[in-house]
XYZ file of C-alpha atoms in Angstrom:
559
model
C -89.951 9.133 89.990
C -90.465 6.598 92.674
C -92.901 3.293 91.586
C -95.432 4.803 93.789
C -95.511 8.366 91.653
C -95.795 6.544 88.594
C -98.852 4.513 89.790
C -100.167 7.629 90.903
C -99.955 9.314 87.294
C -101.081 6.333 85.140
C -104.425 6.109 87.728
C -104.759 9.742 86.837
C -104.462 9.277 83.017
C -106.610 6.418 83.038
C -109.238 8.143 85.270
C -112.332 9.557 83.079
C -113.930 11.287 85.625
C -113.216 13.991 88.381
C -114.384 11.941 91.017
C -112.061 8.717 90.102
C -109.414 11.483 89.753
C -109.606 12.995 93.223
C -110.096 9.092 94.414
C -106.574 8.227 93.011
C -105.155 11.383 94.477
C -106.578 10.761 98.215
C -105.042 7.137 97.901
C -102.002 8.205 96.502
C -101.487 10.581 99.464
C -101.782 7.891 102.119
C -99.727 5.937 100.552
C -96.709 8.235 99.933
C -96.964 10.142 102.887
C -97.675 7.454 105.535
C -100.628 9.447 106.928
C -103.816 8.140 108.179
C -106.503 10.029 106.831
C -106.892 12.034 103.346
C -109.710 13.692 101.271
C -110.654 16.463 98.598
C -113.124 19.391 99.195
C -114.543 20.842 96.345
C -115.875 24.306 95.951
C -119.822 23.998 95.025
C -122.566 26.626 94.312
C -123.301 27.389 97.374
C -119.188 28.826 98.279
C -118.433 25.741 100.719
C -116.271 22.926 100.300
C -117.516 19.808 100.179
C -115.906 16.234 100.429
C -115.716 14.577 96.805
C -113.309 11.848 97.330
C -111.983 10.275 100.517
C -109.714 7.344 102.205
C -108.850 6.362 105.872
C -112.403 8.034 107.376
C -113.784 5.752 110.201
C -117.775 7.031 110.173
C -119.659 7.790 107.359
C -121.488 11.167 109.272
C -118.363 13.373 107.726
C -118.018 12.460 104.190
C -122.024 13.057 103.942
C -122.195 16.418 106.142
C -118.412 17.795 106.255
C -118.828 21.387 104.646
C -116.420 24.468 105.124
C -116.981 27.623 103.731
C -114.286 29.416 101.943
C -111.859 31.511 103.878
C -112.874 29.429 107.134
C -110.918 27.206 109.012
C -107.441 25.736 107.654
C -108.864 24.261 104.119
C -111.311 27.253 103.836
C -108.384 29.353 103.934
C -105.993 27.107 101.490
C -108.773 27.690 99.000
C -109.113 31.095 99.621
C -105.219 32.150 99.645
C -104.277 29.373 97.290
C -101.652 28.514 99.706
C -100.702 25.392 101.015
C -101.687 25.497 104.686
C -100.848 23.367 107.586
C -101.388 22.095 111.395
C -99.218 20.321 113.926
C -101.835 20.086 116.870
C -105.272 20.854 114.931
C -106.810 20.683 118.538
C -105.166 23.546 119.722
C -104.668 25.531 116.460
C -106.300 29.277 116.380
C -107.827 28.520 112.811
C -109.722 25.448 114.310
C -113.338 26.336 112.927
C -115.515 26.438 116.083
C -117.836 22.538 116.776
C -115.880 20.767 114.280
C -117.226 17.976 116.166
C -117.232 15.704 112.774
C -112.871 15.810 112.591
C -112.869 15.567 116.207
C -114.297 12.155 116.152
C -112.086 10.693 113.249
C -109.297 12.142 115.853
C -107.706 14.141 113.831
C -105.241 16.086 115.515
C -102.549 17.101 112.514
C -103.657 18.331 109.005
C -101.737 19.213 105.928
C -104.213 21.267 103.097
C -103.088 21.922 99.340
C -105.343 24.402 96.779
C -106.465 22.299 93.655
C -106.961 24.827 90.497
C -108.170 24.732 86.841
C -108.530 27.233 84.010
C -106.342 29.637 86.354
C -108.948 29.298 89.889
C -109.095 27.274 92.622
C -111.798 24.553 92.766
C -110.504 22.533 95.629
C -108.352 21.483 98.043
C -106.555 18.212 99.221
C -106.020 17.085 102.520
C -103.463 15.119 104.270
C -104.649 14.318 108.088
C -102.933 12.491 111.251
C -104.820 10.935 114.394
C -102.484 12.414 116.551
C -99.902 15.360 116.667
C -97.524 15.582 113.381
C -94.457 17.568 112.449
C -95.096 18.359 108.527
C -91.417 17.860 106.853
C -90.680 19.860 103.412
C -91.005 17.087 101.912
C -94.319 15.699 103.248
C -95.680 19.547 101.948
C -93.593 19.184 97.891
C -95.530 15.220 97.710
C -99.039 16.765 98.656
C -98.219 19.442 96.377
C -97.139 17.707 94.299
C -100.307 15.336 93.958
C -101.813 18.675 94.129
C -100.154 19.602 90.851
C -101.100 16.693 88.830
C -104.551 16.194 89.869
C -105.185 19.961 88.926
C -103.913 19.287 85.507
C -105.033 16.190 85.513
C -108.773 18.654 85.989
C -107.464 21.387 83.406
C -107.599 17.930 80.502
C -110.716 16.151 81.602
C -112.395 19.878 81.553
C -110.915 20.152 78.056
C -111.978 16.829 77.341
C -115.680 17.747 78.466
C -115.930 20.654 76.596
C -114.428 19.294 73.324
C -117.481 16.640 73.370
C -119.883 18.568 74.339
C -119.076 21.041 71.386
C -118.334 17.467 69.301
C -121.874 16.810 69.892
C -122.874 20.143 69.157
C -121.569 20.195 65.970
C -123.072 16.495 65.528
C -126.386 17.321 66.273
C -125.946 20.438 63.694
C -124.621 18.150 61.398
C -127.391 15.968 61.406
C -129.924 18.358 61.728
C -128.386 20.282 58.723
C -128.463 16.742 56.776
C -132.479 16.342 57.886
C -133.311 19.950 56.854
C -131.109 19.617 53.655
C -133.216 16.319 53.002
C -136.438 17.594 53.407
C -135.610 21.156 51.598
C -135.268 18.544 48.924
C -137.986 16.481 49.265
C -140.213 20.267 49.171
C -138.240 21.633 45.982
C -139.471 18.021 44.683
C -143.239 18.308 46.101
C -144.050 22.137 45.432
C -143.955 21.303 41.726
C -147.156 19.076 42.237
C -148.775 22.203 44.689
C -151.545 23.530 42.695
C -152.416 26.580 44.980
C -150.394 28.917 46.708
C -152.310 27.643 50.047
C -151.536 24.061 49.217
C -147.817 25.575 48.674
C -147.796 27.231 52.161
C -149.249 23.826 53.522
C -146.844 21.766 52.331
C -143.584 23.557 53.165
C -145.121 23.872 57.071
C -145.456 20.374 56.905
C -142.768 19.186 55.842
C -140.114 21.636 57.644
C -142.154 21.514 60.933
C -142.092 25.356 60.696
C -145.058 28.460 60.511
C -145.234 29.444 57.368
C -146.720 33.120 56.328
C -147.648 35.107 53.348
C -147.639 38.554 54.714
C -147.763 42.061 53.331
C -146.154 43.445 56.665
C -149.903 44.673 58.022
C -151.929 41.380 57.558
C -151.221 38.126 57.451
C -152.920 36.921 53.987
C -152.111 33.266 54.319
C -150.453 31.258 57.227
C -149.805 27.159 57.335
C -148.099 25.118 60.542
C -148.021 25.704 64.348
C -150.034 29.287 65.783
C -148.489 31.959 66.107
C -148.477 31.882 69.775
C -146.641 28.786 69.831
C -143.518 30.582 67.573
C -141.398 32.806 69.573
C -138.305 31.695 67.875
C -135.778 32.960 65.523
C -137.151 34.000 61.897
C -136.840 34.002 58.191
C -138.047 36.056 55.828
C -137.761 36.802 51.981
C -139.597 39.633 49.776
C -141.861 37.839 47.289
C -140.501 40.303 44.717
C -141.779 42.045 41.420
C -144.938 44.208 41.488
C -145.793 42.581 44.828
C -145.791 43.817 48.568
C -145.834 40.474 49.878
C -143.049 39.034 51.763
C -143.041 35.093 52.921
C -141.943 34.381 56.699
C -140.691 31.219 58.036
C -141.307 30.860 62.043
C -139.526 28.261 64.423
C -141.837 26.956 66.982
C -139.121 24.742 68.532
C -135.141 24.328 67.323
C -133.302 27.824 66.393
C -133.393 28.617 62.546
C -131.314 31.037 60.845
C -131.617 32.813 57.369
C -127.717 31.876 56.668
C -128.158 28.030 56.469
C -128.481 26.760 53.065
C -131.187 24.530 53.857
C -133.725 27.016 54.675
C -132.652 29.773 51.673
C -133.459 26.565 49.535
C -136.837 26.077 50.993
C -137.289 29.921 50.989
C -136.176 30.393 47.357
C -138.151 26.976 46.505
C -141.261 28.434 48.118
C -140.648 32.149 46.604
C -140.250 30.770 43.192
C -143.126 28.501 43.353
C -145.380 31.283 45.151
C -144.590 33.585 42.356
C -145.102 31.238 39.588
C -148.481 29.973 41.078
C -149.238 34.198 41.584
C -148.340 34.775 37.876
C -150.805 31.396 36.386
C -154.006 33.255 39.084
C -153.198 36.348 37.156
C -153.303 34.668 33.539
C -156.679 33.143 35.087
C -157.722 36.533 35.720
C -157.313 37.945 32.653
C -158.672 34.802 30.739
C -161.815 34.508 32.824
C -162.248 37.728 35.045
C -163.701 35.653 37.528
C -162.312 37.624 40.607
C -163.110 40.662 38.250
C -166.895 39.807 37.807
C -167.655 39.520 41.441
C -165.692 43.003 41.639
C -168.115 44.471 39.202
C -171.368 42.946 40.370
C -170.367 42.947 44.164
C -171.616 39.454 44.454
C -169.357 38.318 46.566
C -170.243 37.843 51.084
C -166.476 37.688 52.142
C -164.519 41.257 51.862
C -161.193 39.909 53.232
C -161.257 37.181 50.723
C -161.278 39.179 48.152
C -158.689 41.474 49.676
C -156.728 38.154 50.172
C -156.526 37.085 46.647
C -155.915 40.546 45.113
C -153.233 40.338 47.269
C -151.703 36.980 46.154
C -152.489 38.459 42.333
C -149.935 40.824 43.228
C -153.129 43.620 43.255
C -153.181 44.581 47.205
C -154.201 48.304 46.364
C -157.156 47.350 44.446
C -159.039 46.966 47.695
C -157.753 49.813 49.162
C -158.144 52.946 46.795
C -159.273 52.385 43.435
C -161.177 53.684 40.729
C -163.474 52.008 37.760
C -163.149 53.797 34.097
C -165.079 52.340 31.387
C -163.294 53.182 27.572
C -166.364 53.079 24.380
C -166.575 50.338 22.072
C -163.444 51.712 19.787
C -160.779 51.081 22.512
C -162.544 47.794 22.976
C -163.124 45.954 19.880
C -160.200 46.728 18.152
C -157.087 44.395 18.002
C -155.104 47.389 18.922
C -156.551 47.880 22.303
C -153.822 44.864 24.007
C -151.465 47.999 23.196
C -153.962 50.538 25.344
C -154.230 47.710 28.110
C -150.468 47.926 28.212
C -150.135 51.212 28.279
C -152.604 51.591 31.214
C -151.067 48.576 33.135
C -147.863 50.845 32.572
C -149.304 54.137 33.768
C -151.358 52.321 36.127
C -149.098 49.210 37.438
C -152.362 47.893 39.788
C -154.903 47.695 36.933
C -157.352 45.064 35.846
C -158.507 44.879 32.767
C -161.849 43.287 31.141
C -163.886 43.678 28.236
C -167.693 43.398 28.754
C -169.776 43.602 25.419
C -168.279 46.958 23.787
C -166.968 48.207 26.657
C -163.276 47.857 28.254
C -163.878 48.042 32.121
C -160.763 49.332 33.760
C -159.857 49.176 37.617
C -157.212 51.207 38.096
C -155.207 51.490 41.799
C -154.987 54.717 42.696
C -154.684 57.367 45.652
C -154.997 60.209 43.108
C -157.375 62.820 42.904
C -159.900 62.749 40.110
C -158.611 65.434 38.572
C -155.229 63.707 38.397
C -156.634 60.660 37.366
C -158.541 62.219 34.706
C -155.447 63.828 33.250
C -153.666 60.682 32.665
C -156.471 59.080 31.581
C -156.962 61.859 28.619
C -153.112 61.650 27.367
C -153.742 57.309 27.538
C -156.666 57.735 25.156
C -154.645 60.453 23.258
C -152.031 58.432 22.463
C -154.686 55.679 21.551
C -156.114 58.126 19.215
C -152.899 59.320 17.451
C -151.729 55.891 17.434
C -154.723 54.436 15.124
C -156.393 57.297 14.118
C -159.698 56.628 15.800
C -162.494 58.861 16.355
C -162.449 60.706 19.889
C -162.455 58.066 22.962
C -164.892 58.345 25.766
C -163.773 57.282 29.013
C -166.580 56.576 32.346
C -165.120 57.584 35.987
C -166.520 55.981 38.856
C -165.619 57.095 42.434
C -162.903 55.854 44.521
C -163.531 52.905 45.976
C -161.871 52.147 49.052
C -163.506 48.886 50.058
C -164.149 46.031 47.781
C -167.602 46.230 47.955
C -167.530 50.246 46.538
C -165.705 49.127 43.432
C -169.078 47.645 42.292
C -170.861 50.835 42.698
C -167.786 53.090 41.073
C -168.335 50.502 38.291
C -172.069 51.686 38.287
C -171.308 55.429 38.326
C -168.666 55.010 35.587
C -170.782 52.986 33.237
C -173.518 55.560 33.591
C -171.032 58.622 33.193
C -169.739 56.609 29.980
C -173.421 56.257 28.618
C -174.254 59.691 28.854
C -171.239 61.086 27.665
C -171.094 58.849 24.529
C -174.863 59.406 23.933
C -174.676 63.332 24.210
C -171.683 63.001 21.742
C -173.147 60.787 19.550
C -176.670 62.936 19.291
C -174.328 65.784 18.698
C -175.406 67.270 15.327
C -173.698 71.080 15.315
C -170.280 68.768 15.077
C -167.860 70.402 16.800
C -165.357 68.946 18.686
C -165.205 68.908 22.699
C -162.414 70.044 24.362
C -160.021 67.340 25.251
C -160.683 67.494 29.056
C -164.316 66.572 28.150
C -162.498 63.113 26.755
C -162.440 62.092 30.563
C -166.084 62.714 32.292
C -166.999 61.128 36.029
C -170.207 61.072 37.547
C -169.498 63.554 39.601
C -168.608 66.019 37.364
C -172.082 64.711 35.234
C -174.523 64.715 38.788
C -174.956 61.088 38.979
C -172.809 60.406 41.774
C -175.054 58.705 44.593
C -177.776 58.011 41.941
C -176.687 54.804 40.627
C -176.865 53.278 44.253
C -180.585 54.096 44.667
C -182.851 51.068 43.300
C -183.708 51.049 40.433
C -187.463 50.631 41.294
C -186.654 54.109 43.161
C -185.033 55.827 39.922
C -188.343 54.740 37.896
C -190.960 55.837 40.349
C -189.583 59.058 39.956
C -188.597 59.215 36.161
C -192.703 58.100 35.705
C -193.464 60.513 38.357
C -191.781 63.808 36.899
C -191.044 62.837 33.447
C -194.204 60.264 32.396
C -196.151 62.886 30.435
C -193.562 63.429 27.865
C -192.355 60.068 27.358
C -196.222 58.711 26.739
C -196.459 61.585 24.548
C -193.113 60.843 22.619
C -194.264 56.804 22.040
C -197.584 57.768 21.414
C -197.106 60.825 19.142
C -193.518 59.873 18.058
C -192.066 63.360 19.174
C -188.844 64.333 20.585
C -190.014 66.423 23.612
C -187.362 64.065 25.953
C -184.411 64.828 23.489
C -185.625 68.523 23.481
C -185.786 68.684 27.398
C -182.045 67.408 27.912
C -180.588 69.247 24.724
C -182.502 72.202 26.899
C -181.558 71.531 30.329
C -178.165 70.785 29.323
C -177.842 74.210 27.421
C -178.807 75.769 30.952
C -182.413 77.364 29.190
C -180.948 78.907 26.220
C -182.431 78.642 23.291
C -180.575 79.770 20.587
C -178.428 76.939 21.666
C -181.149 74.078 21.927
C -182.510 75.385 18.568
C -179.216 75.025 16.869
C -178.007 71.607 18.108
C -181.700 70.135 17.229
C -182.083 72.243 13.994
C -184.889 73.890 14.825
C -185.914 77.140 14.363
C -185.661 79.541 17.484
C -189.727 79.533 17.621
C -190.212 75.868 17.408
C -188.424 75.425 19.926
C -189.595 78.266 22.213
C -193.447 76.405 21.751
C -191.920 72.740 21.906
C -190.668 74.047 25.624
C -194.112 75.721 26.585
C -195.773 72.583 25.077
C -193.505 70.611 27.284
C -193.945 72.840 30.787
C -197.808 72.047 30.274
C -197.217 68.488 29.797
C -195.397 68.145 32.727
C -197.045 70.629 35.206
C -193.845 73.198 35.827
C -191.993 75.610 34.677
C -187.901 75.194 33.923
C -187.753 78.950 35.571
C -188.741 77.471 38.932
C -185.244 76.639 40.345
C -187.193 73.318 42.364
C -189.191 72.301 39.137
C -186.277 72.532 36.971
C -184.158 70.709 39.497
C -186.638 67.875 39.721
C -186.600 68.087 35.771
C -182.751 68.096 35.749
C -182.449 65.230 38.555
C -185.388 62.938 36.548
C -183.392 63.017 33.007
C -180.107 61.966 34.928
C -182.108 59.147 36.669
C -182.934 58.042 33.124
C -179.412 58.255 31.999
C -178.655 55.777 35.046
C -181.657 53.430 34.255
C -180.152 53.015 30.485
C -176.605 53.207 31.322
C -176.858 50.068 33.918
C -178.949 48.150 31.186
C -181.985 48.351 33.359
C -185.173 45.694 32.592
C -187.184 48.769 32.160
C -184.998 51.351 30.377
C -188.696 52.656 28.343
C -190.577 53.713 31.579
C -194.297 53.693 31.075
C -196.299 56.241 31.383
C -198.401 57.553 34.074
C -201.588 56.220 34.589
């Protein structure tokens, strides 16, 4: 290889750049072939060569406008055969490209035109020009193809070279952004131990992974922290909260790509889950200890229904807003030490339950879609088992309707404290002592007619109690008689009164009088379907009035 050639190579090797490359390569073919004039097109966007690199040009209007498409014209066609291509007379020659006014005044007359390729295409060519006719020898054509050659591999490395940093900084910036994540996925395993709320939890994580953090059930969002949601239309995260809930936790990228597979975000996810779960489980214990949540249930003294829904929900109790129903179990179930083993087995039957006991009663919310029949049979083989278990007397057990708003579960709280109250009060005043069947164990106020009654007010219930009724309690506190116990032992034996005389031990006369003593106190007759009715609807009123510990449960007479 001549001195010249080797030159030509090391300028190659040291250039860092396809431009210094094609530079070297233009000078290079001056020099070796004695020719005036030499310069690289390269193929750009727009499918025409333009002039990259250049030596021997006299004005400066063709390196700025010279542009040939491909397939035109001797280069155009070099580049599109990928064939060396050549001209003795470029004046004269039938490829000449139409008002190539530019070549004509650098004077070019001969021109010699090699393809340039990388990766397999061709990208270029190089040019080898003459002011004036030229014969093109073999061996002028094997040098320009020959700097041809090695400026196309010399293309092939630096485009190797390119891509190997560009992935090298790739992989940097991966690295580095790995290390960040990894740091602060430790720095939030460190701080979630101090969060004291799973909304402080949320908080924090957002903050300090610069991501959207939700706590979703897959139809509502219950709790969000970080950017909107409008602003995340990135990749996604997502892990099931796991146990008894419903609740999943979602991690949003408002910015840089995420993905489930790095370790740094299954540590914050896991970190978050755990810490989620363990802050669900101490709410719950709260719960149980205080019944705060439980109380407001109950009372319905709460404003905001979907922040109710939203703590049930991080309680792991979703349902309980959705469909539920209230049962209220007698004092037995309640006061015992035993009844932790009747909670379980509830919680068990029933895995959305809450649980509280209020005086001698054990209030019950159970989550349910069931019908009240269905719920009343499982119900009856709980207290069953209850029974058998510690030999108790029979169980009582209240049904309220099903609530399917937060707000109902007050008033199915109502109806099933009433439904408990008269059930255990026409058991109790019992006296023929037989047993009831054990669907009776179960009773709703539906099945007892005070569905819809316990939602009137209570001023309402003792306007009319006074109104129908008045007569026979002022006789009863005045007189000390029973006529009110003889009207429901009556009523409830549907007018018989062989019945009504042997529950109240009386003899069949007495109690045929104490009845027509009773239809004169009160202006009506029990064989009137409307006055009996009224009669019926006023003693059930009553039953409501004492059930819901009303201020006025002894309603005065009427004036």
């Amino acid at each position: 290889m001549t001195a010249d050639g080797t030159a030509f190579l090391s300028s190659l090797l040291t250039s860092t750049t396809s431009d210094r490359a094609m530079q070297a390569a233009v000078d290079h073919v001056v020099a070796s072939l004695g020719c005036d004039v030499s310069w690289t097109g390269e193929i750009e966007d727009d499918g025409h060569l333009h002039i990259r690199a250049h030596t021997g040009l006299q004005t400066t209007e063709m390196p700025a406008q010279w542009r040939l498409a491909v397939g035109e014209g001797i280069g155009g066609r070099a580049a599109a055969l990928g064939i060396t291509q050549q001209s003795s007379n470029y004046l004269h020659d039938s490829r000449r490209v139409p008002a190539k006014k530019m070549i004509d005044d650098e004077g070019i007359a001969a021109v010699l035109v090699a393809p340039l390729k990388s990766a397999g295409s061709t990208v270029g060519v190089l040019y080898a020009g003459q002011r004036g006719p030229r014969t093109w020898e073999l061996g002028d054509i094997a040098t320009l193809e020959s700097a041809a050659h090695h400026l196309s591999v010399r293309f092939e490395q630096l485009g190797r070279i390119t891509r190997t940093e560009f992935e090298l900084r790739g992989h940097t910036r991966r690295l580095v952004a790995a290390d960040s994540a990894l740091r602060s996925s430790t720095e939030l395993v460190e701080a979630l131990a101090s969060a004291d709320s799973i909304k402080a939890a949320l908080e924090l994580t957002a903050a300090v992974l610069n991501l959207r953090v939700e706590l979703s059930d897959g139809s509502h969002q219950r709790l969000t922290a970080g950017p909107a949601e409008e602003l995340c239309r990135g990749t996604e995260a997502s892990t099931a909260l796991g146990g008894s809930s419903s609740l999943f936790i979602r991690l949003r990228a408002a910015g840089e790509e995420i993905s489930p597979a790095d370790p740094p975000i299954r540590l914050a996810l896991n970190a978050l889950r755990l810490q989620v779960l363990r802050l669900r489980e101490r709410e719950m214990t709260r719960e149980e200890m205080r019944g705060d949540l439980l109380e407001r249930l109950l009372t319905g003294r709460f404003t905001d229904a979907e922040a109710v829904r939203r703590r049930l929900a991080l309680i792991g109790l979703p349902r309980l807003a959705e469909s539920s129903r209230v049962a209220v179990v007698d004092s037995d179930a309640a006061i015992e030490a035993h009844a932790s083993r009747f909670v379980d087995d509830v919680r068990a039957t029933f895995p959305q339950s809450l649980a509280s006991h209020r005086g001698t009663i054990l209030v019950l919310v159970l989550a349910t879609t069931e019908s009240e029949e269905s719920v009343s049979r499982r119900l009856t083989e709980l207290i069953g088992r209850e029974e058998a278990r510690r030999s108790v007397p029979k169980l009582i057990v209240g049904m309220g309707r099903r609530a399917t708003t937060p707000h109902e579960i007050a008033l199915s709280f109502n109806e099933a404290r009433a439904a408990h109250s008269v059930a255990h009060s026409a058991e109790s005043e019992s006296r023929n002592g037989e047993e009831t069947a054990g669907a009776d164990r179960v009773v709703s106020a539906r099945s007892l007619g005070l569905q819809g009654l316990v939602s009137m007010p209570a001023s309402q219930l003792r306007a009319t109690v006074r109104d129908t009724l008045g007569p026979v309690l002022s006789h009863d506190a005045t007189r000390g008689t029973d006529y009110l116990d003889t009207v429901r032992t009556y009523l409830r034996h549907d007018k018989h009164l062989g019945g009504t005389a042997s529950e109240l031990h009386l003899h069949y006369n007495t109690v045929r009088n104490r009845v027509a003593r009773i239809e004169g106190l009160l202006e009506l007759s029990f064989d009137r379907p409307d006055d009996r009715f009224r009669a019926e609807t006023a003693v059930r009123m009553l039953a409501v009035l004492d059930a819901v510990g009303d201020d006025s449960t002894e309603v005065p007479p009427s004036e």
